[in-house]
XYZ file of C-alpha atoms in Angstrom:
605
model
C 122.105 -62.420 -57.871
C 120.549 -59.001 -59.119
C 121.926 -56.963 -56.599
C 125.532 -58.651 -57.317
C 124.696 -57.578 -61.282
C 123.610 -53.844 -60.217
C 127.543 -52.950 -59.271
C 128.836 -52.006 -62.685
C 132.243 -50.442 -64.165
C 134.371 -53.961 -64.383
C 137.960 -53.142 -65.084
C 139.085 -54.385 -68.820
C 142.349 -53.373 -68.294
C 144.604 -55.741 -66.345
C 147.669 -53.494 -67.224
C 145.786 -49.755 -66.742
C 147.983 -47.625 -64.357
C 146.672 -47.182 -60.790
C 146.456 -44.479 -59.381
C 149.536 -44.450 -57.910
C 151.908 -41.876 -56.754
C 155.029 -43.761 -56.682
C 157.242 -45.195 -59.762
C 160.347 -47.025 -60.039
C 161.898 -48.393 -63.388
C 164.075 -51.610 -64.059
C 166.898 -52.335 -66.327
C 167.206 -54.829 -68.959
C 171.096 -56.256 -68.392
C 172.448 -59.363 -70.428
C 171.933 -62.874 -69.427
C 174.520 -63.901 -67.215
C 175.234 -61.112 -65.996
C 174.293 -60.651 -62.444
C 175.815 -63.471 -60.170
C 173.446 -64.353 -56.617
C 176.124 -63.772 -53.900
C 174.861 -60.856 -52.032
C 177.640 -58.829 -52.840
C 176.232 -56.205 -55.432
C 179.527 -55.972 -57.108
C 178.498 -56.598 -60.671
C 178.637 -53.396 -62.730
C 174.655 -53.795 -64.152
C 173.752 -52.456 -61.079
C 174.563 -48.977 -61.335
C 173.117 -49.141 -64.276
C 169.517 -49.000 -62.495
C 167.901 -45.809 -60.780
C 168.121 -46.897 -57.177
C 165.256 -46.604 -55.001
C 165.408 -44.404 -51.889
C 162.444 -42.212 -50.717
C 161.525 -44.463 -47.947
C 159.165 -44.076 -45.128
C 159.083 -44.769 -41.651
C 155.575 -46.136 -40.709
C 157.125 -47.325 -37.185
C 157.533 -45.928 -34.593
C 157.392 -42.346 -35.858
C 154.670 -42.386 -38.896
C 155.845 -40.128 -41.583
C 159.559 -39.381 -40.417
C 162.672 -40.520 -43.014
C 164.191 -43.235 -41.898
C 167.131 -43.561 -39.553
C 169.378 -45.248 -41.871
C 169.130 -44.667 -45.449
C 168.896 -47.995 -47.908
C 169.108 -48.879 -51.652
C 167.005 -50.766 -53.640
C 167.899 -51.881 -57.661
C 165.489 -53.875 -59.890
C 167.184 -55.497 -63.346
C 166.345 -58.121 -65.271
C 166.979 -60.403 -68.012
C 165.018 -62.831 -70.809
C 164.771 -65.359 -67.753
C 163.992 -63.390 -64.022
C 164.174 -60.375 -62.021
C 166.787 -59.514 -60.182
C 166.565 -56.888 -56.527
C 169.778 -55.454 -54.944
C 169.376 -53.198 -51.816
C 171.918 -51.953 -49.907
C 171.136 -51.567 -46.492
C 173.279 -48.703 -44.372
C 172.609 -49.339 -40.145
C 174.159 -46.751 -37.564
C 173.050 -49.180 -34.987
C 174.234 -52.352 -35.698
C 172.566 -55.100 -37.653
C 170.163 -57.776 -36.090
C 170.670 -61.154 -37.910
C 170.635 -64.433 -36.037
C 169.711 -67.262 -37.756
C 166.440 -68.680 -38.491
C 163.307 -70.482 -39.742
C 162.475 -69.908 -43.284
C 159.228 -67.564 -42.732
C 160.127 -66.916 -39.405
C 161.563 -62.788 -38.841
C 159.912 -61.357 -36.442
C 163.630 -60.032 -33.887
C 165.849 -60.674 -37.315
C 166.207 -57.437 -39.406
C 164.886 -57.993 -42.930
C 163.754 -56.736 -46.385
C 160.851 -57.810 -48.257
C 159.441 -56.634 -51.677
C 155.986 -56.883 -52.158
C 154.538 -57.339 -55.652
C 151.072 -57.259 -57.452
C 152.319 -59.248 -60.989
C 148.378 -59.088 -61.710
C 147.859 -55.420 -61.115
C 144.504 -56.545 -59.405
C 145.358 -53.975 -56.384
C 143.961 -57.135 -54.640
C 146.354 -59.421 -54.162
C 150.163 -59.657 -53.531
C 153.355 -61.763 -53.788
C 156.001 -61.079 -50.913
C 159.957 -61.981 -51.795
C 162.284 -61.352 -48.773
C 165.303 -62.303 -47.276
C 166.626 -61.759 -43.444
C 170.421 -60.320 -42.857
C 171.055 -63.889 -42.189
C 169.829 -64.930 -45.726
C 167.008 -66.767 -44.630
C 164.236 -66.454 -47.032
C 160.865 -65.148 -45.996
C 158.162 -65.844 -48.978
C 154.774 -65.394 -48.311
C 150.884 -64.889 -50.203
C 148.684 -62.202 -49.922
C 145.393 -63.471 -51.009
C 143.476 -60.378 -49.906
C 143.773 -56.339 -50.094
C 145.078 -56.945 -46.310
C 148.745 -56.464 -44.985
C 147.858 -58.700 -41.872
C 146.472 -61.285 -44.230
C 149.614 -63.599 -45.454
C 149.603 -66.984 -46.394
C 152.979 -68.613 -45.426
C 152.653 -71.585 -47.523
C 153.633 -70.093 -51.086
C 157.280 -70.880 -51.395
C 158.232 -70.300 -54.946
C 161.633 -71.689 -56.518
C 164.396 -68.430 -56.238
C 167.236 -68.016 -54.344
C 168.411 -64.876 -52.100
C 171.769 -64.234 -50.887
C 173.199 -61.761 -48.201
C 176.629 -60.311 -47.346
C 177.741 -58.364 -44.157
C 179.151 -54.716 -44.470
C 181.127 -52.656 -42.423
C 178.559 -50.524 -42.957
C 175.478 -52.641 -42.574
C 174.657 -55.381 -44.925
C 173.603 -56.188 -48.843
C 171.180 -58.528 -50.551
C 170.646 -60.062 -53.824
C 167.464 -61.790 -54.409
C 166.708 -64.320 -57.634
C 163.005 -64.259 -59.002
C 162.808 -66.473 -62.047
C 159.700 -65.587 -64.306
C 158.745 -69.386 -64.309
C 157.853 -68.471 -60.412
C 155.657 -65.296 -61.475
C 152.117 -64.992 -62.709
C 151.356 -62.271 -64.553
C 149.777 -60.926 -67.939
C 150.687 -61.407 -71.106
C 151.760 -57.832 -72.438
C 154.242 -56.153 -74.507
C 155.343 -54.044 -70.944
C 154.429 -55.084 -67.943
C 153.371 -52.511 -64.882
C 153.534 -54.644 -61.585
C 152.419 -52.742 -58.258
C 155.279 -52.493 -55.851
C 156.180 -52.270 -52.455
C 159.402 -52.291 -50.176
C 159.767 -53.301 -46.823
C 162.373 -53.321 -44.145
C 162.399 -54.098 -41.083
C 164.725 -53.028 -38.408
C 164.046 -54.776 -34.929
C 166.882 -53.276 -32.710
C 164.842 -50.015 -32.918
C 161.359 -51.553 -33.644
C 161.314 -49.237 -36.967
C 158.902 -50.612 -39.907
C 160.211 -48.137 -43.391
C 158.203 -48.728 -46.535
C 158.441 -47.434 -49.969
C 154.360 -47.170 -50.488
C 153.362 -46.227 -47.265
C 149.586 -46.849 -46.275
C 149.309 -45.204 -43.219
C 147.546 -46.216 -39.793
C 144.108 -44.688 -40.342
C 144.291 -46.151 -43.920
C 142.747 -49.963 -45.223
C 144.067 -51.900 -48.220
C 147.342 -53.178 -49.023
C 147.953 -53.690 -52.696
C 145.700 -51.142 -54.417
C 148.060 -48.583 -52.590
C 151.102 -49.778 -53.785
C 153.502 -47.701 -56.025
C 154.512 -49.139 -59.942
C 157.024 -51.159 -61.317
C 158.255 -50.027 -64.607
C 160.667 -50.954 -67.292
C 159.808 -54.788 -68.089
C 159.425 -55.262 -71.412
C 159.341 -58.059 -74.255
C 159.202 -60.945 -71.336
C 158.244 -64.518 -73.360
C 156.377 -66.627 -71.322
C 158.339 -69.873 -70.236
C 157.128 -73.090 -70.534
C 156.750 -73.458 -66.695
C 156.617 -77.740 -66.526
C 157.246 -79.363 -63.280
C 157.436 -82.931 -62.751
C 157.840 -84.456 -59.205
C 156.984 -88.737 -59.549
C 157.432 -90.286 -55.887
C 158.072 -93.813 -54.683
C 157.115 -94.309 -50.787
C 157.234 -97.169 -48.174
C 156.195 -97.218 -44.948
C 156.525 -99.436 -41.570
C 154.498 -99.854 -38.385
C 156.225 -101.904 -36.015
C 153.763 -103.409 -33.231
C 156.567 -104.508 -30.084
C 153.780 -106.406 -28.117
C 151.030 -107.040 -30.660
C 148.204 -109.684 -30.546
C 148.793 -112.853 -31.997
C 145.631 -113.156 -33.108
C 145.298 -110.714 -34.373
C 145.353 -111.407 -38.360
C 145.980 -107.664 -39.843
C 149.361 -107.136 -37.491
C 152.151 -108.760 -38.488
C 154.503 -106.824 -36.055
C 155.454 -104.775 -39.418
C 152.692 -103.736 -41.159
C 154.885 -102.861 -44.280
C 152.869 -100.808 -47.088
C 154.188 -98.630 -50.276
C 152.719 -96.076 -52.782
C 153.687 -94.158 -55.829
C 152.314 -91.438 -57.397
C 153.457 -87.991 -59.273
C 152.255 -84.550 -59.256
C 152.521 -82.354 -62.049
C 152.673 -78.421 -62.739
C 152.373 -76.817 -66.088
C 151.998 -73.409 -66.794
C 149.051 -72.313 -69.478
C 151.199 -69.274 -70.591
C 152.212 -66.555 -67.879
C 149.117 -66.200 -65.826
C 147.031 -69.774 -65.908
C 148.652 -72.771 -63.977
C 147.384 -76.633 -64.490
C 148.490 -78.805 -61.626
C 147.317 -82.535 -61.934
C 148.128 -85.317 -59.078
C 147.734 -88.929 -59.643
C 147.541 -90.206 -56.253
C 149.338 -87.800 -54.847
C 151.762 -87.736 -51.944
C 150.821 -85.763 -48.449
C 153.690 -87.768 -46.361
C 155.797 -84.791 -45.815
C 153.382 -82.402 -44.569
C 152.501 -82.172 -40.789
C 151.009 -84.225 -38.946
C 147.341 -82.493 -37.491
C 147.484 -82.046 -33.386
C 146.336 -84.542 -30.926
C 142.999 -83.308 -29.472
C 140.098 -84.567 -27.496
C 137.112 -83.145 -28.781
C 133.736 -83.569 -26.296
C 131.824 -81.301 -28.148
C 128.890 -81.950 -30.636
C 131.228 -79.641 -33.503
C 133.539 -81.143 -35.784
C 136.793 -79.745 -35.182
C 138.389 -77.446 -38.611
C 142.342 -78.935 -38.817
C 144.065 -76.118 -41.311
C 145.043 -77.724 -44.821
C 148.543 -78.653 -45.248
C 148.663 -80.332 -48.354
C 150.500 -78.149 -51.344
C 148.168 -79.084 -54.387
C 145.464 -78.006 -52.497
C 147.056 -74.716 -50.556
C 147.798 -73.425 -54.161
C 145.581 -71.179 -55.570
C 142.791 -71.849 -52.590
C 142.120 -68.196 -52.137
C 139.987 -68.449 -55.332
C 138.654 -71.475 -54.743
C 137.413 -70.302 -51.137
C 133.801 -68.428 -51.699
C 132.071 -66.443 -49.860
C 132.025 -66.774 -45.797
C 134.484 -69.801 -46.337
C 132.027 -72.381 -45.557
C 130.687 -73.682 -48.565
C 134.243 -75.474 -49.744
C 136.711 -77.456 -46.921
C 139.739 -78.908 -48.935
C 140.326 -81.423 -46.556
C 137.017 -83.455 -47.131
C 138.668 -84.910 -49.928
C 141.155 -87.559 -48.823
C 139.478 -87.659 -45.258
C 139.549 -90.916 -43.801
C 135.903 -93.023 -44.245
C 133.666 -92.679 -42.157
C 131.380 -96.044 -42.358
C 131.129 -99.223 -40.389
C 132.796 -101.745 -39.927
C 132.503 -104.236 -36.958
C 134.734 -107.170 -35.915
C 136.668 -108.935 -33.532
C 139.944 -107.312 -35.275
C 139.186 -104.732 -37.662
C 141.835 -103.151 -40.375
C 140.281 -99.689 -40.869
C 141.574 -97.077 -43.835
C 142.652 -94.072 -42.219
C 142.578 -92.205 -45.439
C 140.533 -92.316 -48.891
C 143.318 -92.809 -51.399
C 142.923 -89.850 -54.511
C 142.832 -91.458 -57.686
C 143.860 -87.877 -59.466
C 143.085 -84.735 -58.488
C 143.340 -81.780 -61.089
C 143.266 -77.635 -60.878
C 143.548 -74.618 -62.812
C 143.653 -71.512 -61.373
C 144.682 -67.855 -62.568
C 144.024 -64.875 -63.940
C 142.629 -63.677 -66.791
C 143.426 -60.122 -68.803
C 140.359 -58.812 -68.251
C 140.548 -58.738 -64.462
C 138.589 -62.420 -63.887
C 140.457 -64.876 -61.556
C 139.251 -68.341 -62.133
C 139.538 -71.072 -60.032
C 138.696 -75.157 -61.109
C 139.333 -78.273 -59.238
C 138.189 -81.555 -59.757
C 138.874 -85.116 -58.042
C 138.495 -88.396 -58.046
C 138.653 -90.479 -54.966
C 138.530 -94.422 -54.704
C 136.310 -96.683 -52.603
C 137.767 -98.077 -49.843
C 137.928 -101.146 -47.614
C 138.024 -102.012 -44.077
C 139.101 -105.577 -43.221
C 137.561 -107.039 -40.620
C 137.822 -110.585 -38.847
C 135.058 -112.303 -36.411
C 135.761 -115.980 -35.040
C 138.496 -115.684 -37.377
C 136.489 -115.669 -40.585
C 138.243 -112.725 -42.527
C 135.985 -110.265 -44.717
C 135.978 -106.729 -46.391
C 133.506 -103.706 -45.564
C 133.108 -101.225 -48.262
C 133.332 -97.920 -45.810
C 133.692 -95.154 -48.378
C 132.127 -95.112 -52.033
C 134.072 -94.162 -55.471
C 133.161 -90.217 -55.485
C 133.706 -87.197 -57.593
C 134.394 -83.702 -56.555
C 134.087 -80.779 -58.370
C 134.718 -77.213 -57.345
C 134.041 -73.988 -59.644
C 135.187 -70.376 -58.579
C 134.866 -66.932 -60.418
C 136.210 -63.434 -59.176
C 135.816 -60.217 -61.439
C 137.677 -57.213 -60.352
C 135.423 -54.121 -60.422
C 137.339 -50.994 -59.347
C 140.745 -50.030 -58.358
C 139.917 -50.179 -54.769
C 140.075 -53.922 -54.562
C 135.892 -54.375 -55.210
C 134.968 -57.497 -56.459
C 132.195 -59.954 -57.424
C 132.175 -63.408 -57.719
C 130.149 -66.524 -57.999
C 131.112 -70.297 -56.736
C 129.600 -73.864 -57.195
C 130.678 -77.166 -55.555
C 129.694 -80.426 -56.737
C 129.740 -83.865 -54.725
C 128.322 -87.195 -56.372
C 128.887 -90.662 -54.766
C 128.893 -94.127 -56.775
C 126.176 -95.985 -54.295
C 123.303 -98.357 -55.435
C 119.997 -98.012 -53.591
C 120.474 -100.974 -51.679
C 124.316 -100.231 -50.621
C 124.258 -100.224 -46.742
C 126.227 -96.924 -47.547
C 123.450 -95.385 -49.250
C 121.596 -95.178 -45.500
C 124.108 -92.876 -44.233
C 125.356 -90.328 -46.597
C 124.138 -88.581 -49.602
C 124.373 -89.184 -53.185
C 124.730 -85.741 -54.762
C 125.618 -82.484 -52.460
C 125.658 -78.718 -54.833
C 126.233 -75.448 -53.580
C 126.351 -72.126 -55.542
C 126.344 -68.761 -54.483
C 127.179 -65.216 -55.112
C 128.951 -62.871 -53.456
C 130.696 -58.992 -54.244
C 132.671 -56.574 -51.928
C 132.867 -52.835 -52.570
C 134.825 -50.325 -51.328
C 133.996 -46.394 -51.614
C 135.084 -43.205 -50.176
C 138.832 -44.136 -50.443
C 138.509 -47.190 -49.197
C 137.178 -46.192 -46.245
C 134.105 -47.767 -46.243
C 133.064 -51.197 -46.851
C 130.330 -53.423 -47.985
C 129.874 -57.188 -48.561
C 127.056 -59.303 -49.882
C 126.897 -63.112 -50.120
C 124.115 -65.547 -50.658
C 124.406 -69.066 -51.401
C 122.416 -72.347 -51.608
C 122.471 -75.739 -51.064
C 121.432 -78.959 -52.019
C 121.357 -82.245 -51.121
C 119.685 -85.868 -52.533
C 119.741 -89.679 -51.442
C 117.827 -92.580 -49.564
C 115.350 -91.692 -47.393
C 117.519 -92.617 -44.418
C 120.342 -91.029 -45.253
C 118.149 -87.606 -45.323
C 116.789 -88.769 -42.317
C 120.074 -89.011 -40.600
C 121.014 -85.492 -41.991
C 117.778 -84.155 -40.163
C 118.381 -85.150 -36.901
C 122.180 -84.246 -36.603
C 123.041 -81.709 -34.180
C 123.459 -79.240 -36.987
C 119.665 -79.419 -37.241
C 117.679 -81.331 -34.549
C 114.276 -81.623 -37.018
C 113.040 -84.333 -34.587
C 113.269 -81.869 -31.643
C 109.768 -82.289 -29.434
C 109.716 -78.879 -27.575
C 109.561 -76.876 -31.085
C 106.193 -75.541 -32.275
C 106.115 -77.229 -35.375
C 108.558 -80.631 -35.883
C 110.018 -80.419 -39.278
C 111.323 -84.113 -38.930
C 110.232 -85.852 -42.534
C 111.369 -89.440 -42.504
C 110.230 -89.784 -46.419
C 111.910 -86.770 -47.733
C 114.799 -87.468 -50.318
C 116.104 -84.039 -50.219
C 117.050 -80.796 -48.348
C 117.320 -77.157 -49.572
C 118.481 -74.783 -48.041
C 119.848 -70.707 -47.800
C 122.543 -68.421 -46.724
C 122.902 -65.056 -46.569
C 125.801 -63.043 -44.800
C 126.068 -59.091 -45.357
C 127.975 -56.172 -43.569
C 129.140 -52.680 -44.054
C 131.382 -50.855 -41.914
C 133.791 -48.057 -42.031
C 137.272 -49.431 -42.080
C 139.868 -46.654 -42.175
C 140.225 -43.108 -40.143
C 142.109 -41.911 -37.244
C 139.165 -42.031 -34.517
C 135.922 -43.621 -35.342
C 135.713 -47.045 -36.824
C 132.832 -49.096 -37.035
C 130.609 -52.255 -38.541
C 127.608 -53.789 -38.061
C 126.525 -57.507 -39.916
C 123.775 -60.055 -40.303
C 124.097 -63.885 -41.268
C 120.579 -65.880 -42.413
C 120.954 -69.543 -42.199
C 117.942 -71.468 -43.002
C 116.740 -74.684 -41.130
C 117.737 -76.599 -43.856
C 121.128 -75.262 -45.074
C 123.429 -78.275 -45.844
C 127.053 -77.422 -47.185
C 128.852 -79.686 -44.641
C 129.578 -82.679 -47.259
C 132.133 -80.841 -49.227
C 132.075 -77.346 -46.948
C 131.425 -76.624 -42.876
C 128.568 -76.159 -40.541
C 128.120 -76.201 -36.752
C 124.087 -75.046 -36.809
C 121.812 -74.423 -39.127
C 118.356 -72.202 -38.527
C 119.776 -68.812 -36.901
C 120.234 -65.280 -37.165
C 123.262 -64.186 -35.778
C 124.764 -60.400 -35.861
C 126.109 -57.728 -34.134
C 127.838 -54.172 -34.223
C 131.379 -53.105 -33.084
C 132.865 -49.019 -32.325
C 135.953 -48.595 -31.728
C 137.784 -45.082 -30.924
C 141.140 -44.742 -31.265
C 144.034 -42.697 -31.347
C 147.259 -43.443 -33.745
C 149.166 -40.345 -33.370
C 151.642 -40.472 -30.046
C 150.903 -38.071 -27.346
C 152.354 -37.366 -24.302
C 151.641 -41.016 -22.551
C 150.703 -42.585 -25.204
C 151.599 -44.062 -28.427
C 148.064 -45.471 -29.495
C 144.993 -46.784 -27.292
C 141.711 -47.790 -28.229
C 138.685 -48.398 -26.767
C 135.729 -50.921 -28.493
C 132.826 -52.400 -27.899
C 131.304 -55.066 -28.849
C 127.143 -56.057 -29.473
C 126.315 -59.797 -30.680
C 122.919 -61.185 -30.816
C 121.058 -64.717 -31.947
C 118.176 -65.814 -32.254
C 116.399 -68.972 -34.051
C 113.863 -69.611 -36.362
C 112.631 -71.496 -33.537
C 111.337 -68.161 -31.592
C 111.173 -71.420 -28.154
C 114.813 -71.069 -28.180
C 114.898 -67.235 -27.466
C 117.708 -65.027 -28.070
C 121.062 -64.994 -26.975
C 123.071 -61.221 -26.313
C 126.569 -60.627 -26.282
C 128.026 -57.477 -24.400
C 132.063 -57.071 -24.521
C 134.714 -54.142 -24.567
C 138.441 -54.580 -25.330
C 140.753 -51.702 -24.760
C 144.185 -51.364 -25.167
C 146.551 -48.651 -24.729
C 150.304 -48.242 -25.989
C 152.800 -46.426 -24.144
C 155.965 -44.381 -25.524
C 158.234 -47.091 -25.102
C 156.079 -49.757 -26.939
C 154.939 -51.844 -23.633
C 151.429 -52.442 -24.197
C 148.474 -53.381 -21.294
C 144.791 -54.679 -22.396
C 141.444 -54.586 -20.358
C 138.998 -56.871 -21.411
């Protein structure tokens, strides 16, 4: 905690100017007056300073682009409007596709930090086609994007003889941002040109640079914006059938139907312009995808990526630290008790009595993150000789989850803090009690700084757990695979059949250099104690290693003559145990890669 406390200089200013280069101004117009049909024929638009000193990043870094392009920002009491006119000399790329999906389709995208955190990002884009292509950047990362934020707007294109025009729609019901008399949002343009393989920007952060956001230009010129009243409400009414062709007639729990309904509601409110409330009462995850079919025959759980929208929102915050210390999809999961039985009817999910987050930012630079939950005990049905019965398999549980990030320096640098709370309803004699805990809390630290221009970087996190209950139920949290306390070939066996509780550490640093042409490097260390225990609301495969490693990498981003870019790393790991019988394990690898002029690229590994 003290060395997290020794960083000082935390940024008071949500609104103070980075220091950015870059600046482009929009235009208060009228309500009304600016109709979404791609066409840019409104006169309000030439009414806004258009946008032109682009960038090639791709293919040749630093050049103008081949075609020129546009790009307008107005606005009115309600949203922001963009219109870019895009010129093409070789013919415009457009087939249709996915939403999220342009990777051959020519595009523009317009990057936006509402916060002015230079941390994170917003991306608002739309394909020639006028597919929409929305996306979340949760860290100072261009390569880190989460594809799950798609916010209410619209975006409309039209075909030129010339090349092709956009209009994109972003209400401010859809933004978060601070409450201010003028707001300064970073900005960034994008497009995309895949018959050439040309990448233009308007901010350009170049190939030996790091960071995405806090290198962004400024958005100027939107003033007096009231914050709506941003209230969503989406009830639901479900019913569901599984029909059994060939099913056992004695079975008691098929009827060759198996007809079963819900309802629910979630709920969305905004707490002015940069703190949003969501609240589900058992919510619905029908529509989201299904996880893949696997067969696992290893002794490590496998990590299925969350899906569900209340908890994708906003889980950037919530996720401390190495990641491992909060997994959204324990709540919900299905029981995991037993239940025994000629026939037996067994839950495949734990129902969520209400669920409830806030998340946001704060003027002073502080993103908070809270979620809480509520999930209900639940029943398997089982039937032996035909005597029917119910098997409690899950208890009634709470789950709490608190998450603090304070913004340090304009170079993205943060620190933060985190705590997770877990506490099941189980008596002392509840056959339950004998297999999981009552109360699991973790809380941690953690801070990332960034000097020299960003070209260096350090990180720092240390965390703790805890964990109570019946004596077997710690017992059976000893000997997992995770630990192995009852191993006989260790020098001293930690196994403690009357222990109650387990306490345990983590701590994960590295520093590296990030950014330059040539020489890149970073070297890290990760401390788990024996008794480290975050897997009842977070993730663990083992517990009792040290685990590290260095990488340098040379490289070369300028284009010579056979060559666009190569690189050549390697690649140190090591581990070893607290258990000095187990030895140590080294890692030696090398990838290379190498680029040629017309973009074909080989790897040796």
């Amino acid at each position: 905690m003290a060395v997290v406390a020794a960083w000082s200089g935390v940024q008071t200013a949500a609104q103070e100017p980075a220091s950015a280069a870059k600046r482009a101004e929009a235009v208060r117009v009228p309500a009304g007056t600016i109709e979404i049909d791609g066409r840019l024929d409104e006169a309000a638009w030439q009414t806004a300073p258009p946008v032109t000193d682009f960038i090639q990043k791709e293919p040749v870094e630093g050049a103008p682009p081949t075609d020129r392009f546009e790009v307008r920002f107005v606005y009115d009491d309600s949203a922001v409007y963009v219109g870019a006119r895009m010129f093409s000399s070789v013919g415009v790329q457009g087939p249709l596709s996915r939403r999220d999906d342009g990777d051959q389709i020519e595009s523009l995208q317009i990057e936006l930090d509402t916060y002015l955190d230079n941390r994170t990002a917003y991306a608002y884009g739309v394909t020639a086609a006028g597919v929409r292509l929305d996306h979340f950047h949760p860290t100072d990362n261009e390569g880190d994007e989460d594809p799950e934020y798609d916010p209410v707007g619209q975006a409309r294109t039209e075909r030129t003889d010339d090349g092709w025009t956009a209009e994109l729609w972003l209400p401010f019901s859809q933004l978060r941002f601070n409450e201010v008399a003028e707001q300064v949002w970073g900005l960034n343009i994008k497009r995309y040109v895949p018959s050439i393989e040309e990448e233009n920007y308007w901010a350009l952060v170049r190939r030996t640079e790091s960071g995405w956001a806090s290198r962004f230009g400024e958005l100027h010129g939107v003033r007096d914006v009231e914050p709506s009243r941003r209230l969503e409400i989406a009830p639901y009414v479900a019913g569901s059938s599984r029909v059994t062709g060939d099913r056992d007639p004695d079975d008691p729990f098929d009827d060759g139907k198996n007809l079963a309904g819900r309802v629910g509601a979630d709920i969305k409110y905004g707490l002015g312009s940069n703190l949003t409330l969501d609240v589900a009462v058992n919510p619905d995850f029908g529509q989201i995808d299904a996880d893949p079919a696997e067969v696992n025959l290893t002794v490590f759980e496998t990590i299925f990526p969350e899906l569900r929208p209340f908890f994708l929102e906003g889980n950037n915050v919530l996720t401390a630290g190495t990641g491992n210390y909060y997994y959204s999809r324990r709540i919900g999961a299905r029981p995991n008790g037993l239940a025994s039985g000629d026939f037996v009817d067994y839950p495949d999910t734990t129902t969520i009595l209400g669920a409830g987050k806030l998340t946001g930012r704060l003027p002073s630079g502080t993103s908070i993150g809270l979620l809480g939950a509520v999930t209900d005990q639940e029943f398997a049905r089982t039937s032996i000789d035909g005597d029917e019965s119910r098997v409690r398999v899950t208890p009634r549980s709470g789950w709490g989850v608190a998450r603090v990030i304070q913004e340090i320096d304009d170079a993205g640098s943060t620190v933060g803090a985190h705590l997770t709370v877990l506490h099941r309803e189980m008596s002392a004699d509840d056959p339950l009690a004998s297999r999981l805990s009552r109360n699991a809390v973790t809380v941690g630290a953690d801070t990332r700084k960034r000097f020299s221009d960003r070209t260096y970087e350090a990180a720092l996190n240390v965390g703790f757990t805890h964990i109570d209950g019946e004596t077997e139920a710690i017992a059976g949290y000893q000997t997992r695979n995770s630990h192995l306390f009852q191993r006989v070939d260790q020098p001293t066996i930690r196994f403690d059949p009357p222990r109650r509780s387990l306490n345990g550490t983590q701590v994960n640093g590295s520093i590296g250099k990030i950014a330059g042409r040539h020489w890149l490097w970073r070297t890290n260390l990760m401390i788990e104690s024996t008794e480290l225990e975050p897997s009842d609301f977070g993730r663990l495969n083992f517990a009792g290693d040290y685990s590290g490693g260095a990488r340098l990498t040379y490289r070369e981003t300028v284009p010579g003559a056979l060559f666009r870019a190569y690189s050549f790393t390697v690649n140190l790991q090591h581990y070893s145990y607290f258990d000095r019988d187990l030895g140590m394990r080294y890692g030696l690898s090398s990838s290379n890669s190498f680029t040629v002029l017309n973009f074909w690229r080989t790897s040796l590994n």
